[in-house]
Coordinates of C-alpha atoms in Angstrom, one line a residue:
M10 CA -43.9 25.2 57.7
E11 CA -46.4 24.2 55.3
K12 CA -44.7 21.4 53.2
F13 CA -44.0 20.8 49.5
K14 CA -46.4 18.9 46.9
A15 CA -45.3 17.2 43.8
E16 CA -48.2 17.9 41.3
F17 CA -48.1 21.5 39.7
S18 CA -50.2 22.8 36.2
I19 CA -48.9 23.3 33.1
P20 CA -50.1 26.4 31.4
F21 CA -51.1 26.4 27.1
F22 CA -51.9 28.6 25.5
M23 CA -52.2 28.7 21.5
A24 CA -53.3 32.5 19.8
A25 CA -53.6 31.5 15.9
L26 CA -54.8 33.6 13.2
E27 CA -56.0 31.2 9.2
K28 CA -58.1 30.9 6.3
R29 CA -61.9 31.0 7.2
D30 CA -62.4 27.9 5.9
T31 CA -59.6 25.4 7.2
A32 CA -59.5 23.7 10.7
S33 CA -56.1 24.1 11.8
T34 CA -54.6 22.3 15.0
L35 CA -54.0 24.2 18.3
L36 CA -52.9 22.2 20.5
P37 CA -50.8 19.6 20.0
S38 CA -52.9 16.0 20.9
N39 CA -50.9 15.0 24.6
Y40 CA -52.0 18.2 26.1
G41 CA -55.0 18.6 28.2
K42 CA -58.5 20.0 27.9
A43 CA -58.8 23.2 27.7
E44 CA -61.0 25.7 29.0
L45 CA -60.8 28.5 26.9
N46 CA -61.8 27.7 23.3
K47 CA -62.6 31.3 21.3
E48 CA -62.8 32.6 17.9
S49 CA -64.1 35.1 15.2
L50 CA -64.9 35.8 11.8
S51 CA -64.0 37.8 9.1
P52 CA -65.0 37.6 5.7
E53 CA -61.5 35.4 5.4
L54 CA -59.3 34.6 7.7
K55 CA -60.8 32.8 11.3
F56 CA -58.9 34.2 14.9
S57 CA -58.9 31.5 18.1
I58 CA -57.8 31.4 21.8
I59 CA -57.4 28.7 23.0
A60 CA -55.7 28.0 26.4
G61 CA -55.5 26.0 30.2
G62 CA -54.2 27.1 33.6
V63 CA -53.4 30.9 32.6
L64 CA -54.4 33.6 35.4
P65 CA -55.2 35.5 35.4
A66 CA -57.3 34.3 32.8
P67 CA -57.5 36.1 30.3
L68 CA -60.6 39.0 29.1
F69 CA -63.1 39.7 26.0
K70 CA -64.9 42.2 24.7
E71 CA -66.6 41.6 21.0
T72 CA -68.0 44.4 19.0
D73 CA -69.2 44.3 15.8
K74 CA -65.6 45.9 14.9
Y75 CA -63.2 44.0 16.8
L76 CA -62.2 41.0 19.7
I77 CA -60.5 42.4 21.9
S78 CA -58.6 40.1 24.5
V79 CA -56.6 41.3 27.2
M80 CA -54.2 39.6 29.6
G81 CA -52.2 40.7 32.7
S82 CA -53.0 44.1 35.3
P83 CA -53.1 46.5 33.7
I84 CA -53.1 49.7 34.7
V85 CA -55.2 52.8 34.0
D86 CA -56.3 56.4 35.9
T87 CA -52.9 54.5 38.7
V88 CA -55.9 51.3 38.9
I89 CA -55.6 47.9 37.5
N90 CA -58.8 47.6 34.9
R91 CA -58.3 45.7 32.3
E92 CA -62.1 46.5 31.4
A93 CA -61.3 50.8 30.8
V94 CA -58.5 49.0 28.3
L95 CA -60.6 46.6 26.7
N96 CA -63.2 50.0 26.0
L97 CA -59.9 52.1 24.5
F98 CA -59.0 49.3 21.8
A99 CA -63.0 49.5 20.9
A100 CA -63.5 52.5 20.7
E101 CA -60.4 52.7 18.6
G102 CA -58.9 49.9 17.1
V103 CA -54.8 50.4 17.6
P104 CA -54.8 53.4 19.8
S105 CA -52.0 56.7 19.1
D106 CA -48.6 55.2 20.6
S107 CA -48.7 57.5 22.8
K108 CA -52.3 57.0 24.5
I109 CA -50.6 53.1 24.6
A110 CA -47.4 54.9 26.8
S111 CA -49.5 55.8 28.8
I112 CA -50.5 52.2 29.9
N113 CA -49.7 50.8 33.0
G114 CA -48.3 47.7 34.5
E115 CA -48.2 44.0 32.8
F116 CA -49.3 43.3 29.7
L117 CA -50.4 41.5 26.9
I118 CA -53.5 43.1 24.4
F119 CA -55.3 41.2 21.1
L120 CA -57.0 43.4 18.6
F121 CA -58.7 40.7 16.4
D122 CA -60.7 43.3 13.2
K123 CA -63.7 42.1 12.0
Q124 CA -63.2 43.7 8.9
S125 CA -60.4 43.2 7.3
G126 CA -59.0 40.4 9.5
T127 CA -56.0 42.4 10.9
L128 CA -54.4 40.6 14.5
S129 CA -52.8 43.0 16.2
I130 CA -51.2 43.2 19.4
V131 CA -50.0 44.4 21.6
N132 CA -47.1 44.2 25.2
D133 CA -45.7 45.6 27.8
R134 CA -42.6 47.5 27.8
F135 CA -41.3 44.4 30.5
T136 CA -42.1 41.8 28.1
S137 CA -43.9 40.9 31.4
I138 CA -45.7 38.0 29.4
P139 CA -43.1 37.0 27.4
F140 CA -44.7 36.5 22.9
Y141 CA -43.0 33.8 20.9
Y142 CA -44.9 33.4 17.1
A143 CA -44.4 31.4 14.5
Q144 CA -46.4 31.0 10.9
S145 CA -46.5 27.8 9.9
E146 CA -48.2 26.2 6.4
G147 CA -50.7 30.0 6.5
V148 CA -51.5 29.5 9.9
F149 CA -49.5 32.1 12.2
Y150 CA -49.7 30.9 16.0
G151 CA -48.7 32.5 18.8
T152 CA -48.5 31.9 22.7
P153 CA -46.8 33.2 26.2
Y154 CA -45.9 29.1 26.4
F155 CA -42.3 28.4 24.1
S156 CA -43.5 25.0 25.1
T157 CA -46.5 25.3 23.4
I158 CA -45.5 26.2 19.6
W159 CA -42.7 23.9 20.1
D160 CA -44.8 20.7 20.6
L161 CA -47.1 21.9 17.8
L162 CA -44.5 22.2 15.8
K163 CA -42.6 19.4 16.5
E164 CA -45.6 17.3 16.1
K165 CA -46.7 19.6 12.5
G166 CA -42.9 18.5 11.4
D167 CA -42.5 21.9 11.1
L168 CA -39.5 22.7 13.7
K169 CA -36.6 24.0 13.1
V170 CA -34.4 23.7 15.5
S171 CA -31.4 26.5 16.5
S172 CA -28.4 25.0 17.8
E173 CA -27.1 27.9 17.8
A174 CA -30.2 29.1 20.2
I175 CA -29.0 26.3 22.3
F176 CA -25.5 27.2 22.8
E177 CA -26.8 30.1 23.7
F178 CA -27.8 28.8 26.8
L179 CA -25.9 26.8 28.1
W180 CA -23.1 30.2 27.9
L181 CA -24.9 31.9 29.4
Q182 CA -27.8 31.3 30.8
R183 CA -30.7 32.6 28.7
I184 CA -30.9 33.9 25.6
L185 CA -30.1 36.6 24.1
G186 CA -32.4 39.0 21.7
T187 CA -35.9 37.3 19.8
K188 CA -34.4 34.4 18.9
T189 CA -35.2 31.4 20.6
Y190 CA -34.6 27.3 20.5
A191 CA -36.7 26.5 16.8
E192 CA -35.2 28.8 14.7
N193 CA -39.0 30.1 12.5
V194 CA -40.1 30.8 16.4
N195 CA -39.2 34.4 17.6
F196 CA -40.1 36.4 20.5
L197 CA -41.9 39.8 20.6
P198 CA -39.5 42.9 22.2
D199 CA -40.5 44.8 24.4
A200 CA -43.0 48.3 24.0
S201 CA -44.0 46.5 20.2
I202 CA -47.4 46.8 18.1
M203 CA -47.4 43.2 15.6
E204 CA -49.9 43.7 12.7
I205 CA -50.4 40.3 11.1
N206 CA -52.0 41.3 7.8
G207 CA -52.3 39.5 4.4
G208 CA -50.1 36.5 6.5
K209 CA -47.4 39.5 7.0
V210 CA -46.1 40.4 10.1
S211 CA -44.2 43.9 10.6
I212 CA -43.0 45.1 13.9
R213 CA -43.6 49.4 15.3
R214 CA -42.7 50.6 19.2
Y215 CA -44.5 52.8 20.6
W216 CA -41.8 53.5 22.8
S217 CA -38.7 54.2 23.2
R218 CA -36.6 54.7 26.2
N219 CA -34.9 57.3 27.8
Y220 CA -31.4 58.1 29.3
E221 CA -30.8 61.2 30.3
K222 CA -29.7 62.0 33.9
S223 CA -31.4 63.6 36.7
R224 CA -28.9 65.3 38.6
L225 CA -30.1 65.9 42.4
S226 CA -29.2 64.4 45.7
L227 CA -29.1 60.6 46.3
K228 CA -31.3 61.1 49.2
K229 CA -34.0 63.5 47.0
H230 CA -33.1 60.5 44.9
A231 CA -33.8 58.4 47.4
E232 CA -36.8 59.7 48.7
I233 CA -38.1 59.6 45.2
L234 CA -37.7 56.3 44.9
A235 CA -39.7 55.2 48.4
G236 CA -42.7 57.4 46.7
L237 CA -42.8 55.3 43.3
M238 CA -42.4 52.2 45.5
I239 CA -45.7 52.4 48.2
E240 CA -47.4 54.3 44.3
S241 CA -47.4 51.1 42.3
V242 CA -47.7 48.4 45.5
R243 CA -51.1 50.8 46.1
Q244 CA -51.7 50.6 42.0
K245 CA -50.9 46.6 41.4
S246 CA -53.4 46.0 44.9
S247 CA -55.9 49.2 43.9
D248 CA -58.6 45.6 43.6
S249 CA -58.8 44.9 46.3
P250 CA -57.8 40.9 46.0
R251 CA -56.2 39.2 48.9
L252 CA -52.9 40.0 48.8
G253 CA -49.6 37.3 48.8
H254 CA -46.9 38.0 48.7
F255 CA -42.9 35.6 48.8
L256 CA -40.3 37.7 51.3
S257 CA -36.9 36.4 51.2
G258 CA -34.2 37.8 54.1
G259 CA -32.7 39.5 52.0
M260 CA -33.5 43.4 51.2
D261 CA -36.1 43.1 48.0
S262 CA -38.4 41.5 48.6
R263 CA -38.4 43.5 51.7
S264 CA -38.6 46.8 49.9
V265 CA -41.9 45.7 48.4
L266 CA -42.9 45.1 51.5
A267 CA -42.2 48.4 53.6
S268 CA -44.1 49.6 50.7
F269 CA -47.6 48.6 51.9
R270 CA -49.7 50.8 53.8
D271 CA -53.2 50.2 53.4
T272 CA -52.6 47.1 54.3
V273 CA -50.3 43.6 54.6
P274 CA -49.4 40.5 52.3
T275 CA -49.6 37.2 54.3
C276 CA -45.9 36.7 53.9
F277 CA -45.0 33.3 52.2
T278 CA -41.0 32.0 52.7
T279 CA -39.6 29.0 51.0
A280 CA -36.7 27.8 52.6
L281 CA -34.3 24.1 53.3
G282 CA -37.1 23.9 56.5
E283 CA -36.7 26.4 60.0
N284 CA -32.9 27.7 59.3
N285 CA -31.6 31.0 59.1
E286 CA -33.4 32.3 55.7
Y287 CA -36.5 31.3 56.8
L288 CA -36.5 32.9 61.0
T289 CA -35.1 36.4 59.1
A290 CA -37.9 36.5 57.2
K291 CA -39.6 35.5 59.3
K292 CA -38.8 37.9 61.7
I293 CA -39.2 40.9 59.0
A294 CA -42.9 40.2 58.6
E295 CA -43.8 40.4 62.5
T296 CA -42.2 44.0 62.6
K297 CA -44.3 44.3 59.5
G298 CA -47.4 43.0 61.6
A299 CA -47.7 40.7 58.9
P300 CA -48.2 37.1 58.6
H301 CA -46.2 34.8 57.8
V302 CA -46.1 31.3 56.6
G303 CA -43.0 28.7 56.1
L304 CA -43.3 26.8 52.2
E305 CA -40.1 24.2 53.3
L306 CA -38.2 22.6 50.5
E307 CA -37.2 19.4 50.5
Y308 CA -34.1 18.3 50.3
D309 CA -35.0 17.0 46.6
H310 CA -36.8 19.6 45.9
Y311 CA -34.9 20.2 41.8
S312 CA -35.9 16.2 41.6
Q313 CA -39.2 17.0 42.0
I314 CA -39.8 19.8 39.5
F315 CA -37.0 19.6 37.3
R316 CA -39.1 17.6 35.0
A317 CA -42.7 21.0 35.1
S318 CA -40.5 23.4 35.4
A319 CA -38.4 22.4 32.1
S320 CA -41.8 22.8 30.7
I321 CA -43.3 26.3 31.4
I322 CA -39.8 27.8 31.1
G323 CA -39.5 26.7 27.8
G324 CA -35.9 25.1 28.7
M325 CA -34.9 28.6 27.9
Y326 CA -34.6 29.6 32.0
N327 CA -32.1 26.9 34.6
F328 CA -35.1 25.0 36.3
D329 CA -34.4 25.9 39.2
H330 CA -34.6 29.2 39.0
G331 CA -39.1 27.5 39.1
L332 CA -38.2 27.7 42.7
F333 CA -42.3 28.3 44.1
L334 CA -43.6 24.8 42.1
G335 CA -45.1 22.6 45.0
F336 CA -47.1 25.2 47.0
A337 CA -50.1 26.0 45.0
D338 CA -52.5 25.1 47.4
T339 CA -50.4 26.4 50.5
V340 CA -50.1 30.1 48.0
K341 CA -54.7 29.5 47.5
K342 CA -55.8 29.1 50.8
H343 CA -53.9 33.0 51.7
A344 CA -53.9 34.4 48.2
D345 CA -55.2 35.4 44.9
V346 CA -52.0 37.4 43.9
C347 CA -48.7 37.5 44.9
F348 CA -45.7 40.2 44.8
H349 CA -42.2 39.4 45.0
G350 CA -38.8 41.5 45.0
H351 CA -37.6 41.6 41.7
G352 CA -36.5 44.3 39.5
F353 CA -35.3 45.9 42.2
D354 CA -31.7 44.5 42.7
Y355 CA -30.8 45.0 38.6
M356 CA -31.7 48.4 38.8
F357 CA -31.3 49.6 42.5
Q358 CA -28.9 47.5 44.1
G359 CA -26.5 48.2 41.0
M360 CA -26.1 44.4 41.2
Y361 CA -24.1 44.1 37.6
I362 CA -22.5 47.6 37.3
P363 CA -19.0 45.4 36.6
G364 CA -17.0 46.2 39.3
H365 CA -13.3 45.9 41.2
S366 CA -13.4 43.6 44.7
H367 CA -10.8 44.8 47.7
S368 CA -8.9 42.8 49.6
F369 CA -7.6 43.4 52.3
M370 CA -5.1 40.5 54.4
G371 CA -5.7 38.0 51.1
R372 CA -8.9 38.0 51.9
K373 CA -11.6 39.5 49.5
T374 CA -13.6 42.2 51.0
Y375 CA -17.2 43.1 50.4
F376 CA -15.0 46.5 49.4
R377 CA -16.2 47.3 45.3
T378 CA -15.2 50.6 42.4
I379 CA -16.2 50.6 39.1
A380 CA -14.3 48.8 36.5
E381 CA -13.3 51.2 34.0
L382 CA -15.7 48.7 31.4
P383 CA -12.4 49.2 27.9
E384 CA -13.8 50.2 24.2
D385 CA -14.5 46.4 22.9
L386 CA -17.7 46.3 24.9
A387 CA -18.3 43.0 23.2
G388 CA -15.9 41.0 24.3
Y389 CA -15.9 42.3 27.6
Y390 CA -19.8 41.4 28.1
I391 CA -18.8 37.7 26.7
A392 CA -16.0 37.2 28.7
N393 CA -17.5 38.2 32.1
A394 CA -21.9 38.5 31.2
P395 CA -21.6 37.6 36.0
Y396 CA -25.0 35.8 35.3
R397 CA -22.9 33.1 31.8
N398 CA -23.2 29.4 33.1
T399 CA -19.3 29.0 32.3
K400 CA -17.9 31.0 35.6
Q401 CA -15.5 27.8 36.3
T402 CA -16.7 26.3 32.5
D403 CA -14.5 26.2 29.6
I404 CA -17.4 25.0 26.9
W405 CA -15.1 25.4 24.8
N406 CA -14.4 22.2 26.6
F407 CA -17.5 20.1 25.2
I408 CA -18.2 22.1 21.5
K409 CA -16.9 19.8 18.4
P410 CA -13.9 21.3 16.5
E411 CA -15.8 22.0 13.4
M412 CA -18.0 23.9 14.9
K413 CA -15.9 26.7 17.4
E414 CA -14.8 29.5 15.2
H415 CA -19.1 28.7 13.5
L416 CA -20.1 29.7 17.7
K417 CA -17.3 32.0 18.5
S418 CA -18.1 34.0 15.2
F419 CA -22.9 33.7 16.8
Q420 CA -21.4 34.4 20.1
R421 CA -20.0 37.9 19.1
D422 CA -22.8 39.0 16.7
S423 CA -25.2 37.5 18.4
V424 CA -24.1 40.2 21.2
S425 CA -22.9 43.6 18.8
E426 CA -26.8 43.2 17.6
I427 CA -27.8 44.3 21.3
I428 CA -24.9 47.0 21.7
N429 CA -26.3 48.4 18.9
I430 CA -30.4 48.2 18.7
G431 CA -28.5 49.8 22.5
K432 CA -26.2 53.0 20.5
Q433 CA -30.2 53.9 18.7
W434 CA -30.9 55.1 22.0
T435 CA -27.8 55.8 24.0
S436 CA -23.9 55.7 23.6
D437 CA -22.4 55.6 27.2
P438 CA -20.8 51.6 27.6
Y439 CA -22.4 51.3 31.2
D440 CA -25.9 52.2 29.5
L441 CA -25.6 49.6 27.2
W442 CA -23.6 47.5 29.4
E443 CA -27.6 46.9 31.4
Y444 CA -28.7 47.3 27.8
L445 CA -27.2 44.0 27.4
S446 CA -28.7 42.6 30.1
F447 CA -32.5 44.2 30.2
H448 CA -33.7 44.5 26.9
H449 CA -35.9 42.5 27.0
I450 CA -36.7 42.1 30.7
S451 CA -38.7 38.6 31.2
R452 CA -35.1 36.7 29.3
H453 CA -34.0 37.2 32.3
Y454 CA -31.9 34.2 33.5
S455 CA -34.5 35.1 36.6
Y456 CA -37.7 34.6 35.1
P457 CA -38.4 32.0 35.9
N458 CA -40.2 32.9 39.4
H459 CA -42.9 34.8 38.0
A460 CA -44.0 31.0 36.0
S461 CA -43.3 29.5 38.7
I462 CA -45.7 32.0 41.0
A463 CA -48.0 31.0 38.2
T464 CA -48.8 28.5 37.9
Y465 CA -51.2 28.6 40.4
A466 CA -51.3 32.5 41.6
E467 CA -51.7 35.4 39.8
Q468 CA -48.0 36.7 40.1
R469 CA -47.3 41.2 40.3
T470 CA -43.9 42.8 39.9
V471 CA -43.4 46.0 41.9
S472 CA -40.9 47.4 39.5
F473 CA -42.8 46.4 36.4
D474 CA -43.8 50.5 36.6
N475 CA -43.6 53.0 33.6
R476 CA -42.9 55.1 35.7
I477 CA -40.0 53.0 38.1
F478 CA -38.3 52.0 35.4
D479 CA -37.9 55.1 33.7
F480 CA -36.9 56.7 36.9
Y481 CA -34.2 54.1 36.6
L482 CA -33.4 54.6 33.4
S483 CA -32.5 58.1 34.8
L484 CA -30.4 57.7 37.7
P485 CA -26.3 58.7 38.0
L486 CA -24.4 54.8 37.8
E487 CA -22.6 55.7 41.7
Q488 CA -26.6 56.7 43.1
R489 CA -27.5 52.8 41.7
F490 CA -23.8 51.2 42.4
Y491 CA -23.7 48.3 45.9
G492 CA -27.5 49.6 46.6
K493 CA -27.4 52.8 47.5
I494 CA -29.8 54.1 46.8
E495 CA -31.7 51.0 47.4
K496 CA -30.8 51.7 51.0
A497 CA -32.0 55.2 51.7
A498 CA -35.3 54.9 50.1
L499 CA -35.8 51.4 52.3
K500 CA -34.4 54.0 55.3
I501 CA -37.9 55.7 54.3
L502 CA -39.8 53.7 53.7
D503 CA -39.6 51.7 57.1
P504 CA -36.9 52.1 59.5
A505 CA -37.6 48.7 61.6
L506 CA -37.3 47.3 58.8
A507 CA -33.4 48.2 57.5
A508 CA -32.7 47.6 60.9
L509 CA -32.9 44.1 60.6
P510 CA -29.7 42.5 59.1
S511 CA -29.6 40.2 55.9
A512 CA -29.7 36.6 55.3
N513 CA -27.5 36.8 53.5
T514 CA -25.0 38.7 55.4
K515 CA -25.6 38.4 58.5
F516 CA -24.7 42.1 58.7
P517 CA -27.3 44.7 58.9
V518 CA -29.3 44.8 55.8
T519 CA -28.3 49.1 54.3
A520 CA -24.7 48.8 56.1
S521 CA -22.5 50.4 53.4
R522 CA -19.7 48.5 51.8
T523 CA -17.5 50.3 54.2
E524 CA -19.3 48.8 57.1
Q525 CA -20.0 45.4 56.0
T526 CA -16.0 45.1 54.8
F527 CA -15.6 45.7 58.9
Y528 CA -18.3 43.7 59.3
Q529 CA -17.2 41.0 57.8
L530 CA -13.5 41.5 58.7
S531 CA -14.6 41.2 62.8
G532 CA -16.5 38.1 62.0
Y533 CA -13.0 36.4 60.4
V534 CA -11.1 37.7 63.1
K535 CA -13.5 36.2 66.0
R536 CA -13.9 33.0 64.2
R537 CA -10.2 32.1 64.2
I538 CA -9.9 32.8 68.0
F539 CA -13.2 30.7 68.4
P540 CA -13.5 28.0 66.0
E541 CA -17.2 27.4 64.8
K542 CA -18.1 24.8 63.3
E543 CA -18.4 25.2 60.2
I544 CA -22.6 24.7 58.6
P545 CA -22.2 24.4 54.1
R546 CA -24.2 28.1 53.2
W547 CA -26.9 26.4 51.3
Q548 CA -28.5 25.0 54.2
E549 CA -28.4 28.6 55.8
R550 CA -30.2 30.0 51.8
T551 CA -34.0 29.6 50.3
W552 CA -32.0 27.1 47.8
P553 CA -30.3 24.5 47.7
S554 CA -26.8 23.6 46.4
R555 CA -26.5 23.5 42.6
E556 CA -23.1 20.9 43.1
H557 CA -25.0 18.9 46.3
A558 CA -27.7 18.7 44.5
L559 CA -27.1 17.1 40.9
R560 CA -24.7 14.9 42.8
N561 CA -25.7 13.7 46.1
Q562 CA -30.5 13.4 44.2
K563 CA -30.0 10.3 41.9
E564 CA -33.1 11.2 39.5
L565 CA -31.4 14.2 38.7
K566 CA -27.9 11.7 38.2
D567 CA -29.1 9.5 36.0
A568 CA -30.8 12.6 33.7
V569 CA -27.7 14.1 33.3
M570 CA -26.1 10.6 32.1
S571 CA -29.3 9.8 29.8
I572 CA -28.6 12.8 28.2
C573 CA -25.0 12.4 28.0
A574 CA -25.7 9.3 26.3
G575 CA -27.0 11.8 23.2
G576 CA -30.6 11.8 22.1
A577 CA -31.3 16.2 23.5
T578 CA -32.1 17.1 19.3
G579 CA -30.3 20.2 18.5
F580 CA -27.4 19.1 21.3
D581 CA -25.6 16.9 18.6
R582 CA -24.7 19.2 16.1
I583 CA -22.0 21.3 19.2
L584 CA -21.4 19.5 20.9
D585 CA -18.6 17.1 21.0
G586 CA -20.3 13.9 22.4
A587 CA -16.7 12.2 24.3
Q588 CA -16.4 15.2 26.0
I589 CA -19.1 15.9 27.5
G590 CA -19.3 11.7 28.3
T591 CA -16.4 12.2 30.3
A592 CA -16.4 15.0 31.9
V593 CA -19.7 15.9 33.1
P594 CA -20.2 11.9 35.2
A595 CA -17.0 13.1 36.4
F596 CA -18.1 16.2 37.8
L597 CA -20.6 13.7 39.8
E598 CA -19.0 11.8 41.4
G599 CA -17.0 14.8 42.9
E600 CA -14.1 15.9 40.8
N601 CA -13.7 19.1 41.3
K602 CA -10.3 20.4 38.9
G603 CA -12.1 18.3 35.7
K604 CA -13.4 20.2 33.3
A605 CA -17.4 20.5 34.0
G606 CA -18.4 23.0 37.0
A607 CA -21.9 22.9 38.2
D608 CA -23.4 25.7 36.4
F609 CA -22.9 24.4 33.3
V610 CA -23.9 21.2 34.5
Q611 CA -26.9 22.1 35.7
A612 CA -28.0 23.6 32.0
L613 CA -27.2 20.7 30.6
L614 CA -29.4 19.2 32.4
T615 CA -31.8 21.5 32.1
A616 CA -31.6 22.0 27.9
G617 CA -31.2 18.9 27.7
T618 CA -34.8 18.0 30.6
F619 CA -36.8 20.3 27.0
L620 CA -35.2 19.0 24.2
K621 CA -35.9 14.9 25.1
R622 CA -39.5 15.6 25.7

């Protein structure tokens, strides 16, 4: 296996619109040398882009009327074609909504009108390239990297910290809507056209979701999904670069690999040595005939990446999801563009569909049924969002008494706002439940997977395909629950890969819930008769255990203790330092009955590391 190397690239980018005769500082003073510096003038305004380490680098086209820049990998007429997008905007300015909606894939587009000084910014329906923006001292700033704009505003003395957004992250492991850690920095919504004209910012949508459900059978839907996946892979590899694929032992990345037809990528698997995750993924790659490279995580992996990861992701996602940092040299030997399995779990495995687990002989089984959602959807989400950091921690134990009512009101208002936006397109409570999780998809808690790969290779997301996303929205709930449709599609895509076990369960990856429950109970009986020495489950998986890492890696423990001692911008307003200072050290020393759990401490470390930069 290839070794981890603690060398990281932290990309930066800033777009700015300001008066022509000014020369504002666009980057914080401690940032490195920019690889890209581009500007264009109107009679009164100047538009500038300055960047470093961005993959792929922005592509530009300049005419007498416009300066256009395209980021990402947009698809036009079934092939990746950034030049076609440049030419479309050069010919028409901002095209019609229907023409923009026909552009597939992942993109962020800038159009500067050199006559009027108007700046237009267009993103895709996935927010695959996040865009954060603010106005300060008459200058408009925008960037895909929150750290860049945070550091710049902080240096200018114009940073307004949002303790409420910090609270939301500590509670939820993500931030809802368009808010950020800075009150004066916002996130651009999905499928948007932003226009900055005369110092005024306006935003409108060019595409809306359609939740009308298809009535076709599961078999027919599986055939459609398999075809869409094959075509998405073909389109996203249409410029024929050297291809890589981050492959786990589970189903999503396996399904993407199964969709390759004309060629196969080099597969990369991160694991703690040659464990079950690695061996399962290696078998999957060999079965497909794909080269396989193991990327070995060190047991102190988190200690070595947490500062870099917190910077890259702007502290608004847990840093351990930036797992793929430290393998730049190895990956770049084999690939320029890398794929992964992101998105298929929540779209087609029904990952967040609320359900009830059923027990047998006192043991929870894999057999689950769909739960009925209550009328108070906001309250149910606050208590039951499956990815919240506080499943094992009552966050209110750590909130200052005088802030509790304010933050509870903020919490409900934040959730209700997203539900009300979703009601523009659907009244179905299950659709609204999922809209809460996927209204701006790159705000999902696992986005750092993308961001960490993108520090050394262009990453492309197969599920970020217009037709795949439309198809997901149209599927009946029951066909997605428990991964029915993805399992059926995988059997069509590659029966050999479908037959291999899952590294997560060691059961056949396409087993039904009834079959998995049978395997589970059979294994339990076998272990009772023939006891085996149990290995901690995390040692056989990709990710080190949060609990083990926080308690056993000195650098992480020291960082947590430093945060408990205070000084993290925004924490002092909301967190009860005395409670934090008692419960968190107790957790670090092995107290399992205390008030703090591993997920909460991990979020505290992530946010605190960023805020104390």
